Amino acid sequence: MKLTVLGCYSATPRTFNNPTSQVLEIKGNLFLIDCGEGTQVQLRRNRIKFARIKNIFISHLHGDHFYGLIGLVSTFRLLGREADLTIYGPKGIKEAIVLQLKLSDSWTNFNLRFIELESNEPQLIYEDDKVTVETIPLTHRVYTNGFLFREKLSERNLNIKAVEDFDISRAYYQKIKNGDDITLEDGRVIPNDQLTFDPPTPKSYAFCSDTTYKVDNVEQLMEVTVLYHESTFLDEHQHLTDKTKHSTAKEAAKMASKANVKTLILGHYSTRYNGIEVFKEEAQTIFKNVELAEDGKVFEF
């Protein structure tokens, strides 16, 4: 599981800081999460192939999370893209993008599909043979979702020595990896656990931005591998969280602690602060395994 942070600041772009966007690579899939202004430049800077992006997830319709989307879609068109593109986001995102395509007479030459979201309950919105994606209902000034990416359990790993010792034909290897027991020619039944090793524990990634401290999400986030949680403010500005519907670094750490996640990544920093190390310091008073998102930073788990 590989996470590339393209941008992680709130509100407006700065000379060397970009608004929210990131790419998650998991089980061969490449998912773009949010698309703030400048995302396509950051994709190029980080050498991420545009053609591999087939699904885009937009958390909400504030500019620092989706104003880069029309530019990216337009670039896909100019590059001659033919592959389908699916955009998941709040109701209204189709209207926002299609209107701009219409007024600029820039209709795509590829199939552009929108899955608009309205539910205030978690929904399964994407599934293939390796990964699922669920929404995480968040509380912000407009309708907002986070996204929970989960690997499916892989097939079992073949114990080559064991299957060779039992002289089992290769024709049965896939059946064994699927978890089946094997009956030998002499009638003996060999349990699957004697022929295989357990597959790796599935990994998971939860993206939560933007939101207030929302303790009722703890159950859905329980024991995820990595939690990205917005930390717009430091504790000294906690009084601003009710008005803006954002969180502090300490509140993000409380979520991580209550959900017993393995790693917490902080991001969506307010540009009022001169540095970000203090966000980590404050969060670590509550939860120890804290990382800081930074533009261009890559995490592998």
mmCIF file of C-alpha atoms in Angstrom:
data_model
loop_
_atom_site.group_PDB
_atom_site.id
_atom_site.type_symbol
_atom_site.label_atom_id
_atom_site.label_comp_id
_atom_site.label_asym_id
_atom_site.label_seq_id
_atom_site.Cartn_x
_atom_site.Cartn_y
_atom_site.Cartn_z
ATOM 1 C CA MET A 1 0.000 0.000 0.000
ATOM 2 C CA LYS A 2 1.563 3.240 -1.187
ATOM 3 C CA LEU A 3 0.281 6.751 -0.498
ATOM 4 C CA THR A 4 1.606 9.778 -2.382
ATOM 5 C CA VAL A 5 0.609 13.138 -0.925
ATOM 6 C CA LEU A 6 0.162 15.691 -3.719
ATOM 7 C CA GLY A 7 -1.169 18.440 -1.465
ATOM 8 C CA CYS A 8 -2.140 18.674 2.183
ATOM 9 C CA TYR A 9 -2.876 22.291 3.111
ATOM 10 C CA SER A 10 -6.260 23.905 3.686
ATOM 11 C CA ALA A 11 -7.880 26.874 1.972
ATOM 12 C CA THR A 12 -5.699 28.436 -0.730
ATOM 13 C CA PRO A 13 -2.588 27.309 -2.628
ATOM 14 C CA ARG A 14 0.725 28.881 -1.658
ATOM 15 C CA THR A 15 4.019 29.097 -3.512
ATOM 16 C CA PHE A 16 5.290 25.768 -2.195
ATOM 17 C CA ASN A 17 2.137 24.271 -0.663
ATOM 18 C CA ASN A 18 -0.840 22.722 -2.421
ATOM 19 C CA PRO A 19 -4.429 22.046 -1.339
ATOM 20 C CA THR A 20 -5.672 18.542 -0.706
ATOM 21 C CA SER A 21 -5.017 15.736 -3.149
ATOM 22 C CA GLN A 22 -3.389 12.339 -2.840
ATOM 23 C CA VAL A 23 -2.932 9.095 -4.717
ATOM 24 C CA LEU A 24 -3.394 5.690 -3.102
ATOM 25 C CA GLU A 25 -1.896 2.632 -4.785
ATOM 26 C CA ILE A 26 -3.386 -0.538 -3.376
ATOM 27 C CA LYS A 27 -3.497 -4.014 -4.927
ATOM 28 C CA GLY A 28 -2.620 -2.666 -8.357
ATOM 29 C CA ASN A 29 -5.293 0.044 -8.258
ATOM 30 C CA LEU A 30 -4.390 3.723 -8.428
ATOM 31 C CA PHE A 31 -7.039 5.904 -6.766
ATOM 32 C CA LEU A 32 -7.005 9.717 -6.819
ATOM 33 C CA ILE A 33 -8.487 11.154 -3.622
ATOM 34 C CA ASP A 34 -9.612 14.787 -3.830
ATOM 35 C CA CYS A 35 -8.338 17.084 -6.550
ATOM 36 C CA GLY A 36 -7.443 20.544 -5.304
ATOM 37 C CA GLU A 37 -6.050 23.218 -7.586
ATOM 38 C CA GLY A 38 -2.702 22.198 -9.078
ATOM 39 C CA THR A 39 -3.269 18.453 -8.804
ATOM 40 C CA GLN A 40 -2.260 17.676 -12.390
ATOM 41 C CA VAL A 41 1.008 19.579 -11.948
ATOM 42 C CA GLN A 42 1.719 17.551 -8.820
ATOM 43 C CA LEU A 43 0.902 14.327 -10.646
ATOM 44 C CA ARG A 44 3.524 15.201 -13.243
ATOM 45 C CA ARG A 45 6.026 16.286 -10.616
ATOM 46 C CA ASN A 46 5.627 12.950 -8.843
ATOM 47 C CA ARG A 47 5.755 11.017 -12.137
ATOM 48 C CA ILE A 48 2.360 9.405 -11.712
ATOM 49 C CA LYS A 49 0.936 8.189 -15.008
ATOM 50 C CA PHE A 50 -2.371 9.848 -15.850
ATOM 51 C CA ALA A 51 -3.564 6.758 -17.707
ATOM 52 C CA ARG A 52 -3.511 4.672 -14.534
ATOM 53 C CA ILE A 53 -6.127 6.872 -12.864
ATOM 54 C CA LYS A 54 -9.532 5.347 -13.519
ATOM 55 C CA ASN A 55 -11.384 6.339 -10.342
ATOM 56 C CA ILE A 56 -11.449 9.706 -8.558
ATOM 57 C CA PHE A 57 -13.001 10.231 -5.125
ATOM 58 C CA ILE A 58 -14.065 13.756 -4.121
ATOM 59 C CA SER A 59 -14.893 14.311 -0.452
ATOM 60 C CA HIS A 60 -16.875 17.545 -0.791
ATOM 61 C CA LEU A 61 -17.470 20.568 -2.967
ATOM 62 C CA HIS A 62 -15.194 23.106 -1.349
ATOM 63 C CA GLY A 63 -12.683 24.545 -3.797
ATOM 64 C CA ASP A 64 -9.539 23.319 -2.077
ATOM 65 C CA HIS A 65 -10.755 19.760 -2.642
ATOM 66 C CA PHE A 66 -12.065 19.785 -6.222
ATOM 67 C CA TYR A 67 -11.094 22.936 -8.172
ATOM 68 C CA GLY A 68 -8.355 20.975 -9.940
ATOM 69 C CA LEU A 69 -10.824 18.451 -11.329
ATOM 70 C CA ILE A 70 -12.011 20.272 -14.457
ATOM 71 C CA GLY A 71 -8.411 20.989 -15.449
ATOM 72 C CA LEU A 72 -7.443 17.354 -15.003
ATOM 73 C CA VAL A 73 -10.443 16.098 -16.996
ATOM 74 C CA SER A 74 -9.643 18.603 -19.763
ATOM 75 C CA THR A 75 -6.018 17.463 -19.872
ATOM 76 C CA PHE A 76 -7.121 13.841 -20.152
ATOM 77 C CA ARG A 77 -9.154 14.908 -23.205
ATOM 78 C CA LEU A 78 -6.254 16.796 -24.793
ATOM 79 C CA LEU A 79 -3.977 13.780 -24.305
ATOM 80 C CA GLY A 80 -6.410 11.608 -26.253
ATOM 81 C CA ARG A 81 -7.569 9.489 -23.351
ATOM 82 C CA GLU A 82 -9.906 6.667 -24.329
ATOM 83 C CA ALA A 83 -10.305 4.765 -21.058
ATOM 84 C CA ASP A 84 -13.388 5.299 -18.913
ATOM 85 C CA LEU A 85 -13.133 7.631 -15.907
ATOM 86 C CA THR A 86 -15.447 7.394 -12.894
ATOM 87 C CA ILE A 87 -15.818 10.268 -10.443
ATOM 88 C CA TYR A 88 -17.393 9.663 -7.038
ATOM 89 C CA GLY A 89 -18.559 12.749 -5.156
ATOM 90 C CA PRO A 90 -21.433 14.671 -3.596
ATOM 91 C CA LYS A 91 -24.595 15.392 -5.542
ATOM 92 C CA GLY A 92 -23.887 18.446 -7.682
ATOM 93 C CA ILE A 93 -20.442 17.433 -8.863
ATOM 94 C CA LYS A 94 -21.773 16.263 -12.225
ATOM 95 C CA GLU A 95 -23.522 19.583 -12.795
ATOM 96 C CA ALA A 96 -20.374 21.532 -11.829
ATOM 97 C CA ILE A 97 -18.104 19.644 -14.237
ATOM 98 C CA VAL A 98 -20.532 19.179 -17.129
ATOM 99 C CA LEU A 99 -21.432 22.882 -17.143
ATOM 100 C CA GLN A 100 -17.775 23.829 -17.598
ATOM 101 C CA LEU A 101 -17.325 21.265 -20.362
ATOM 102 C CA LYS A 102 -20.465 22.568 -22.062
ATOM 103 C CA LEU A 103 -19.511 26.257 -21.897
ATOM 104 C CA SER A 104 -16.014 25.558 -23.193
ATOM 105 C CA ASP A 105 -17.288 23.137 -25.857
ATOM 106 C CA SER A 106 -14.789 20.612 -24.546
ATOM 107 C CA TRP A 107 -16.718 17.354 -24.403
ATOM 108 C CA THR A 108 -14.554 14.372 -23.563
ATOM 109 C CA ASN A 109 -13.758 11.676 -26.081
ATOM 110 C CA PHE A 110 -13.869 9.101 -23.283
ATOM 111 C CA ASN A 111 -16.722 7.854 -21.122
ATOM 112 C CA LEU A 112 -17.008 10.160 -18.096
ATOM 113 C CA ARG A 113 -19.187 8.628 -15.403
ATOM 114 C CA PHE A 114 -20.391 10.265 -12.185
ATOM 115 C CA ILE A 115 -21.509 8.424 -9.053
ATOM 116 C CA GLU A 116 -23.200 11.066 -6.923
ATOM 117 C CA LEU A 117 -23.457 10.524 -3.177
ATOM 118 C CA GLU A 118 -26.215 11.667 -0.821
ATOM 119 C CA SER A 119 -26.424 9.149 2.018
ATOM 120 C CA ASN A 120 -25.531 10.035 5.595
ATOM 121 C CA GLU A 121 -24.744 6.390 6.301
ATOM 122 C CA PRO A 122 -21.652 4.422 5.201
ATOM 123 C CA GLN A 123 -22.044 3.051 1.667
ATOM 124 C CA LEU A 124 -20.085 0.540 -0.376
ATOM 125 C CA ILE A 125 -19.387 2.541 -3.546
ATOM 126 C CA TYR A 126 -16.621 0.552 -5.253
ATOM 127 C CA GLU A 127 -15.655 -3.103 -5.369
ATOM 128 C CA ASP A 128 -13.453 -5.289 -7.530
ATOM 129 C CA ASP A 129 -11.827 -8.659 -6.891
ATOM 130 C CA LYS A 130 -9.123 -7.107 -4.676
ATOM 131 C CA VAL A 131 -10.412 -3.897 -3.053
ATOM 132 C CA THR A 132 -13.548 -2.306 -1.595
ATOM 133 C CA VAL A 133 -14.241 1.382 -0.954
ATOM 134 C CA GLU A 134 -16.811 2.661 1.548
ATOM 135 C CA THR A 135 -17.873 6.190 2.367
ATOM 136 C CA ILE A 136 -17.179 7.579 5.838
ATOM 137 C CA PRO A 137 -19.869 10.164 6.713
ATOM 138 C CA LEU A 138 -18.207 13.309 8.056
ATOM 139 C CA THR A 139 -19.496 16.529 9.627
ATOM 140 C CA HIS A 140 -18.462 19.707 7.832
ATOM 141 C CA ARG A 141 -20.105 22.916 6.588
ATOM 142 C CA VAL A 142 -21.309 21.114 3.455
ATOM 143 C CA TYR A 143 -22.129 17.483 2.765
ATOM 144 C CA THR A 144 -18.847 15.571 3.107
ATOM 145 C CA ASN A 145 -17.591 11.999 3.005
ATOM 146 C CA GLY A 146 -14.311 10.376 3.827
ATOM 147 C CA PHE A 147 -13.348 7.122 2.135
ATOM 148 C CA LEU A 148 -12.296 3.755 3.546
ATOM 149 C CA PHE A 149 -10.199 1.559 1.260
ATOM 150 C CA ARG A 150 -9.852 -2.105 2.238
ATOM 151 C CA GLU A 151 -7.889 -4.923 0.673
ATOM 152 C CA LYS A 152 -9.788 -8.172 0.298
ATOM 153 C CA LEU A 153 -8.257 -11.307 1.770
ATOM 154 C CA SER A 154 -5.814 -12.787 -0.740
ATOM 155 C CA GLU A 155 -5.724 -16.435 -1.739
ATOM 156 C CA ARG A 156 -3.655 -18.702 0.477
ATOM 157 C CA ASN A 157 0.070 -19.143 -0.176
ATOM 158 C CA LEU A 158 1.088 -22.549 -1.473
ATOM 159 C CA ASN A 159 3.488 -24.620 0.643
ATOM 160 C CA ILE A 160 5.478 -26.030 -2.278
ATOM 161 C CA LYS A 161 7.415 -28.518 -0.161
ATOM 162 C CA ALA A 162 4.217 -29.972 1.291
ATOM 163 C CA VAL A 163 2.404 -30.402 -2.028
ATOM 164 C CA GLU A 164 5.485 -31.999 -3.557
ATOM 165 C CA ASP A 165 5.884 -34.350 -0.592
ATOM 166 C CA PHE A 166 2.295 -35.502 -1.135
ATOM 167 C CA ASP A 167 2.948 -35.727 -4.918
ATOM 168 C CA ILE A 168 -0.060 -33.528 -5.688
ATOM 169 C CA SER A 169 -0.556 -32.601 -9.343
ATOM 170 C CA ARG A 170 -0.139 -28.977 -10.400
ATOM 171 C CA ALA A 171 -3.701 -29.165 -11.713
ATOM 172 C CA TYR A 172 -4.893 -28.850 -8.097
ATOM 173 C CA TYR A 173 -2.687 -25.898 -7.097
ATOM 174 C CA GLN A 174 -5.327 -23.222 -7.671
ATOM 175 C CA LYS A 175 -7.930 -25.262 -5.816
ATOM 176 C CA ILE A 176 -5.548 -25.524 -2.869
ATOM 177 C CA LYS A 177 -4.817 -21.774 -2.927
ATOM 178 C CA ASN A 178 -8.582 -21.203 -2.851
ATOM 179 C CA GLY A 179 -8.693 -23.021 0.496
ATOM 180 C CA ASP A 180 -9.891 -26.493 -0.468
ATOM 181 C CA ASP A 181 -8.746 -29.737 1.113
ATOM 182 C CA ILE A 182 -7.299 -32.390 -1.217
ATOM 183 C CA THR A 183 -8.191 -36.078 -1.433
ATOM 184 C CA LEU A 184 -5.287 -38.279 -2.514
ATOM 185 C CA GLU A 185 -5.603 -41.347 -4.723
ATOM 186 C CA ASP A 186 -5.333 -43.616 -1.661
ATOM 187 C CA GLY A 187 -8.352 -41.875 -0.093
ATOM 188 C CA ARG A 188 -6.501 -39.751 2.454
ATOM 189 C CA VAL A 189 -7.842 -36.227 2.903
ATOM 190 C CA ILE A 190 -5.125 -33.621 3.385
ATOM 191 C CA PRO A 191 -6.406 -30.520 5.236
ATOM 192 C CA ASN A 192 -5.702 -27.268 3.482
ATOM 193 C CA ASP A 193 -3.707 -25.837 6.373
ATOM 194 C CA GLN A 194 -1.094 -28.563 5.804
ATOM 195 C CA LEU A 195 -0.656 -27.447 2.214
ATOM 196 C CA THR A 196 -0.713 -23.653 2.511
ATOM 197 C CA PHE A 197 0.384 -20.693 4.580
ATOM 198 C CA ASP A 198 -1.911 -17.900 5.725
ATOM 199 C CA PRO A 199 -2.109 -14.968 3.292
ATOM 200 C CA PRO A 200 -0.912 -11.522 4.401
ATOM 201 C CA THR A 201 -3.266 -9.621 6.677
ATOM 202 C CA PRO A 202 -5.358 -7.267 4.483
ATOM 203 C CA LYS A 203 -4.445 -3.591 4.810
ATOM 204 C CA SER A 204 -6.773 -0.626 4.975
ATOM 205 C CA TYR A 205 -6.606 3.136 4.535
ATOM 206 C CA ALA A 206 -9.077 5.697 5.860
ATOM 207 C CA PHE A 207 -9.185 9.247 4.503
ATOM 208 C CA CYS A 208 -10.983 11.762 6.748
ATOM 209 C CA SER A 209 -10.963 15.379 5.609
ATOM 210 C CA ASP A 210 -12.712 17.798 6.342
ATOM 211 C CA THR A 211 -14.619 17.171 9.555
ATOM 212 C CA THR A 212 -15.216 18.031 13.141
ATOM 213 C CA TYR A 213 -14.181 15.553 15.810
ATOM 214 C CA LYS A 214 -16.745 12.812 15.131
ATOM 215 C CA VAL A 215 -16.478 10.069 17.720
ATOM 216 C CA ASP A 216 -19.342 8.043 16.230
ATOM 217 C CA ASN A 217 -17.008 7.140 13.326
ATOM 218 C CA VAL A 218 -14.730 5.178 15.643
ATOM 219 C CA GLU A 219 -16.476 1.860 15.031
ATOM 220 C CA GLN A 220 -16.049 2.089 11.250
ATOM 221 C CA LEU A 221 -12.402 3.125 11.621
ATOM 222 C CA MET A 222 -11.534 0.439 14.145
ATOM 223 C CA GLU A 223 -8.034 -1.023 13.613
ATOM 224 C CA VAL A 224 -7.436 0.379 10.132
ATOM 225 C CA THR A 225 -3.819 0.219 9.036
ATOM 226 C CA VAL A 226 -3.500 3.922 8.280
ATOM 227 C CA LEU A 227 -5.787 6.822 9.172
ATOM 228 C CA TYR A 228 -5.358 10.177 7.457
ATOM 229 C CA HIS A 229 -7.235 12.723 9.544
ATOM 230 C CA GLU A 230 -7.451 16.443 9.054
ATOM 231 C CA SER A 231 -5.758 18.595 11.702
ATOM 232 C CA THR A 232 -6.497 22.116 10.561
ATOM 233 C CA PHE A 233 -5.782 23.709 13.924
ATOM 234 C CA LEU A 234 -3.508 23.432 16.906
ATOM 235 C CA ASP A 235 -5.012 23.175 20.348
ATOM 236 C CA GLU A 236 -4.650 26.927 20.965
ATOM 237 C CA HIS A 237 -7.267 27.521 18.257
ATOM 238 C CA GLN A 238 -9.662 24.787 19.343
ATOM 239 C CA HIS A 239 -12.364 27.450 19.771
ATOM 240 C CA LEU A 240 -12.461 27.824 15.967
ATOM 241 C CA THR A 241 -13.466 24.227 15.307
ATOM 242 C CA ASP A 242 -17.204 24.695 15.984
ATOM 243 C CA LYS A 243 -17.487 27.596 13.547
ATOM 244 C CA THR A 244 -15.375 26.083 10.767
ATOM 245 C CA LYS A 245 -16.280 22.418 11.333
ATOM 246 C CA HIS A 246 -12.652 21.335 11.421
ATOM 247 C CA SER A 247 -10.482 19.397 13.891
ATOM 248 C CA THR A 248 -7.325 19.922 15.901
ATOM 249 C CA ALA A 249 -4.263 17.690 15.911
ATOM 250 C CA LYS A 250 -5.193 16.450 19.370
ATOM 251 C CA GLU A 251 -8.713 15.571 18.232
ATOM 252 C CA ALA A 252 -7.304 13.605 15.302
ATOM 253 C CA ALA A 253 -5.072 11.759 17.759
ATOM 254 C CA LYS A 254 -8.076 10.970 19.956
ATOM 255 C CA MET A 255 -9.799 9.375 16.960
ATOM 256 C CA ALA A 256 -6.700 7.311 16.214
ATOM 257 C CA SER A 257 -6.410 6.205 19.829
ATOM 258 C CA LYS A 258 -10.073 5.277 20.230
ATOM 259 C CA ALA A 259 -10.081 3.363 16.923
ATOM 260 C CA ASN A 260 -6.787 1.606 17.745
ATOM 261 C CA VAL A 261 -5.345 2.348 14.314
ATOM 262 C CA LYS A 262 -1.750 1.459 13.544
ATOM 263 C CA THR A 263 -0.614 4.792 12.056
ATOM 264 C CA LEU A 264 -2.073 8.301 12.026
ATOM 265 C CA ILE A 265 -1.183 10.785 9.278
ATOM 266 C CA LEU A 266 -2.026 14.425 9.939
ATOM 267 C CA GLY A 267 -2.813 16.934 7.197
ATOM 268 C CA HIS A 268 -5.005 19.833 6.001
ATOM 269 C CA TYR A 269 -2.988 22.318 8.011
ATOM 270 C CA SER A 270 -4.161 25.908 8.292
ATOM 271 C CA THR A 271 -1.760 28.263 6.551
ATOM 272 C CA ARG A 272 -1.797 30.526 9.634
ATOM 273 C CA TYR A 273 1.049 28.441 11.108
ATOM 274 C CA ASN A 274 4.710 28.841 10.184
ATOM 275 C CA GLY A 275 5.590 25.156 10.622
ATOM 276 C CA ILE A 276 3.940 21.757 10.977
ATOM 277 C CA GLU A 277 6.184 19.855 13.401
ATOM 278 C CA VAL A 278 4.164 21.173 16.339
ATOM 279 C CA PHE A 279 1.087 19.350 14.978
ATOM 280 C CA LYS A 280 2.930 16.075 15.456
ATOM 281 C CA GLU A 281 4.142 17.078 18.899
ATOM 282 C CA GLU A 282 0.622 17.900 20.078
ATOM 283 C CA ALA A 283 -0.869 14.710 18.609
ATOM 284 C CA GLN A 284 1.811 12.526 20.206
ATOM 285 C CA THR A 285 0.703 13.581 23.675
ATOM 286 C CA ILE A 286 -2.291 11.298 22.965
ATOM 287 C CA PHE A 287 -1.216 8.855 20.212
ATOM 288 C CA LYS A 288 2.398 7.937 19.549
ATOM 289 C CA ASN A 289 2.577 6.638 15.972
ATOM 290 C CA VAL A 290 2.023 9.931 14.132
ATOM 291 C CA GLU A 291 3.255 10.986 10.688
ATOM 292 C CA LEU A 292 2.982 14.359 8.979
ATOM 293 C CA ALA A 293 1.662 14.702 5.446
ATOM 294 C CA GLU A 294 3.811 16.942 3.258
ATOM 295 C CA ASP A 295 3.521 17.771 -0.439
ATOM 296 C CA GLY A 296 5.373 15.096 -2.408
ATOM 297 C CA LYS A 297 5.867 12.782 0.563
ATOM 298 C CA VAL A 298 5.401 9.064 -0.071
ATOM 299 C CA PHE A 299 4.318 6.558 2.555
ATOM 300 C CA GLU A 300 4.578 2.806 2.072
ATOM 301 C CA PHE A 301 2.867 0.410 4.470
#
